[in-house]
Amino acid sequence: MAGEKRFSTSMFGFRKSDVNLYIEKMLKEFDDRLKEKDDEINSIKNQLREYKAKYEDVNRKYEEISNEQHKIASALITAQESAKNILEDAKNKALEEKKRMDRLIEEEKEKLVDMRAEFMELKSKVIDILRKYDRQLEEVIDEIEGNISNIDRITDDELIDDRIA
């Protein structure tokens, strides 16, 4: 072995002081290494605590974000459903309003047809009345003309009678 220690020999074996020195040296090296390992373990434990704290912080933030995400998703779903309901209501109201307007238009068309018929009837009556008055006027004019002719004749006859007499 590379790190093998050779002891000097004495009468009944190895020299005790060399062995003791070696054991003390080994114990000191072992203690130093053990201390280094303890320091390394403590450092790793500290890092582990830091990582755990960071993990817990990240995990807490993740849960908060996840909760917020869930809330936002719920809000979006609710908003989407509300928008869908509003659109559906608006469509239904628009259809109802269109039907109502169609009925009103139809009623107004019927009124127009009735008014047109009434107008035509009134027009016919007015024309009949005007024709009647026109005939009556012609009769009156004929009568007046006849009376004027009679007056002219009477006046002419009187003039003739006055001349004869």
C-alpha atoms as one frame of an Amber mdcrd trajectory, in Angstrom:
protein
   0.000   0.000   0.000   1.050   3.540  -0.773   0.281   5.054   2.667   1.715
   2.051   4.528   3.724   2.855   7.609   6.831   0.916   8.571   7.747   0.699
  12.188  11.195   0.177  13.535  11.650  -2.990  15.387  12.791  -3.579  18.893
  13.486  -6.584  20.827  10.036  -7.983  21.272   8.376  -6.527  18.231   7.701
  -3.028  17.134   8.759  -0.054  19.032   5.937   1.042  21.246   6.611   4.776
  20.987   6.572   4.629  17.172   3.285   2.704  17.209   1.769   5.132  19.704
   2.950   8.138  17.683   1.536   6.587  14.565  -1.785   5.837  16.287  -1.927
   9.405  17.643  -1.121  10.795  14.201  -3.783   8.596  12.642  -6.273   9.615
  15.312  -5.482  13.285  14.675  -5.868  12.823  10.901  -9.044  10.840  11.512
 -10.346  13.575  13.828  -9.422  16.256  11.268 -11.153  14.319   8.496 -14.089
  13.630  10.750 -14.279  17.352  11.529 -14.082  18.179   7.790 -16.826  15.653
   7.101 -18.898  17.077   9.985 -18.377  20.583   8.570 -19.298  19.292   5.118
 -22.359  17.532   6.582 -23.333  20.732   8.417 -22.858  22.726   5.222 -24.956
  20.210   3.294 -27.583  20.291   6.073 -27.650  24.096   5.834 -27.999  23.897
   2.066 -30.728  21.297   2.529 -32.565  23.627   4.954 -32.192  26.480   2.472
 -33.436  24.265  -0.376 -36.325  23.055   1.778 -37.222  26.657   2.608 -36.961
  27.599  -1.053 -38.979  24.517  -1.991 -41.653  25.379   0.557 -41.690  28.984
  -0.657 -41.922  27.875  -4.296 -44.548  25.276  -3.379 -46.566  27.918  -1.475
 -46.271  30.319  -4.427 -47.259  27.488  -6.773 -50.338  26.773  -4.674 -51.215
  30.493  -4.608 -50.758  30.723  -8.358 -52.702  27.506  -8.814 -55.527  28.881
  -6.641 -55.456  32.169  -8.557 -55.417  30.234 -11.802 -58.407  28.224 -10.621
 -60.221  31.420  -9.604 -59.426  33.032 -12.947 -60.534  29.928 -14.816 -63.757
  29.844 -12.798 -64.291  33.545 -13.435 -63.661  33.059 -17.149 -66.038  30.118
 -17.284 -68.659  32.118 -15.382 -68.097  35.113 -17.656 -68.306  32.899 -20.726
 -71.536  31.321 -19.492 -72.922  34.762 -18.636 -71.963  36.061 -22.057 -73.555
  33.020 -23.666 -76.744  33.565 -21.642 -76.759  37.266 -22.487 -76.312  36.500
 -26.178 -79.041  33.864 -26.053 -81.380  36.288 -24.271 -80.540  39.006 -26.782
 -81.232  36.632 -29.672 -84.531  35.589 -28.119 -85.520  39.201 -27.487 -84.496
  40.133 -31.022 -86.603  37.288 -32.429 -89.556  38.296 -30.267 -89.136  41.915
 -31.317 -88.893  40.880 -34.976 -92.074  38.837 -34.638 -93.791  41.762 -32.910
 -92.608  44.147 -35.630 -93.735  41.715 -38.329 -97.178  41.563 -36.683 -97.301
  45.363 -36.486 -96.256  45.662 -40.121 -98.901  43.147 -41.098-101.526  45.016
 -39.055-100.459  48.297 -40.646-100.629  46.714 -44.105-104.133  45.503 -43.317
-105.044  49.005 -42.133-103.616  50.430 -45.351-105.652  47.979 -47.408-108.761
  48.891 -45.384-107.984  52.598 -45.711-107.423  52.192 -49.446-110.760  50.414
 -49.752-112.446  53.138 -47.685-110.735  55.765 -49.801-111.910  54.112 -53.005
-115.423  53.882 -51.558-115.342  57.533 -50.488-113.916  58.500 -53.860-116.737
  56.636 -55.558-119.301  58.319 -53.290-117.756  61.739 -53.914-117.817  61.105
 -57.653-121.457  59.983 -57.416-122.356  63.039 -55.349-120.487  65.320 -57.769
-122.279  63.724 -60.725-125.604  64.099 -58.902-124.878  67.767 -58.190-123.660
  68.200 -61.760-126.972  66.754 -63.045-128.926  68.887 -60.611-126.930  71.909
 -61.675-127.599  71.116 -65.325-131.290  70.740 -64.512-131.270  74.055 -62.648
-129.368  75.682 -65.497-131.802  74.151 -68.013-134.706  75.320 -65.890-133.195
  78.794 -65.583-132.546  78.891 -69.307-136.117  77.696 -69.868-137.388  80.385
 -67.541-135.252  82.973 -69.290-136.646  81.773 -72.624-140.144  82.001 -71.207
-139.431  85.449 -69.860-138.012  86.491 -73.217-141.073  85.035 -74.958-143.409
  86.652 -72.502-141.624  89.910 -72.944-141.707  89.566 -76.708-145.415  88.619
 -76.577-146.121  91.562 -74.340-144.262  93.826 -76.662-146.253  92.463 -79.561
-149.471  92.827 -77.546-148.486  96.323 -76.527-147.799  97.233 -80.133-151.032
  95.727 -81.309-153.004  97.388 -78.766
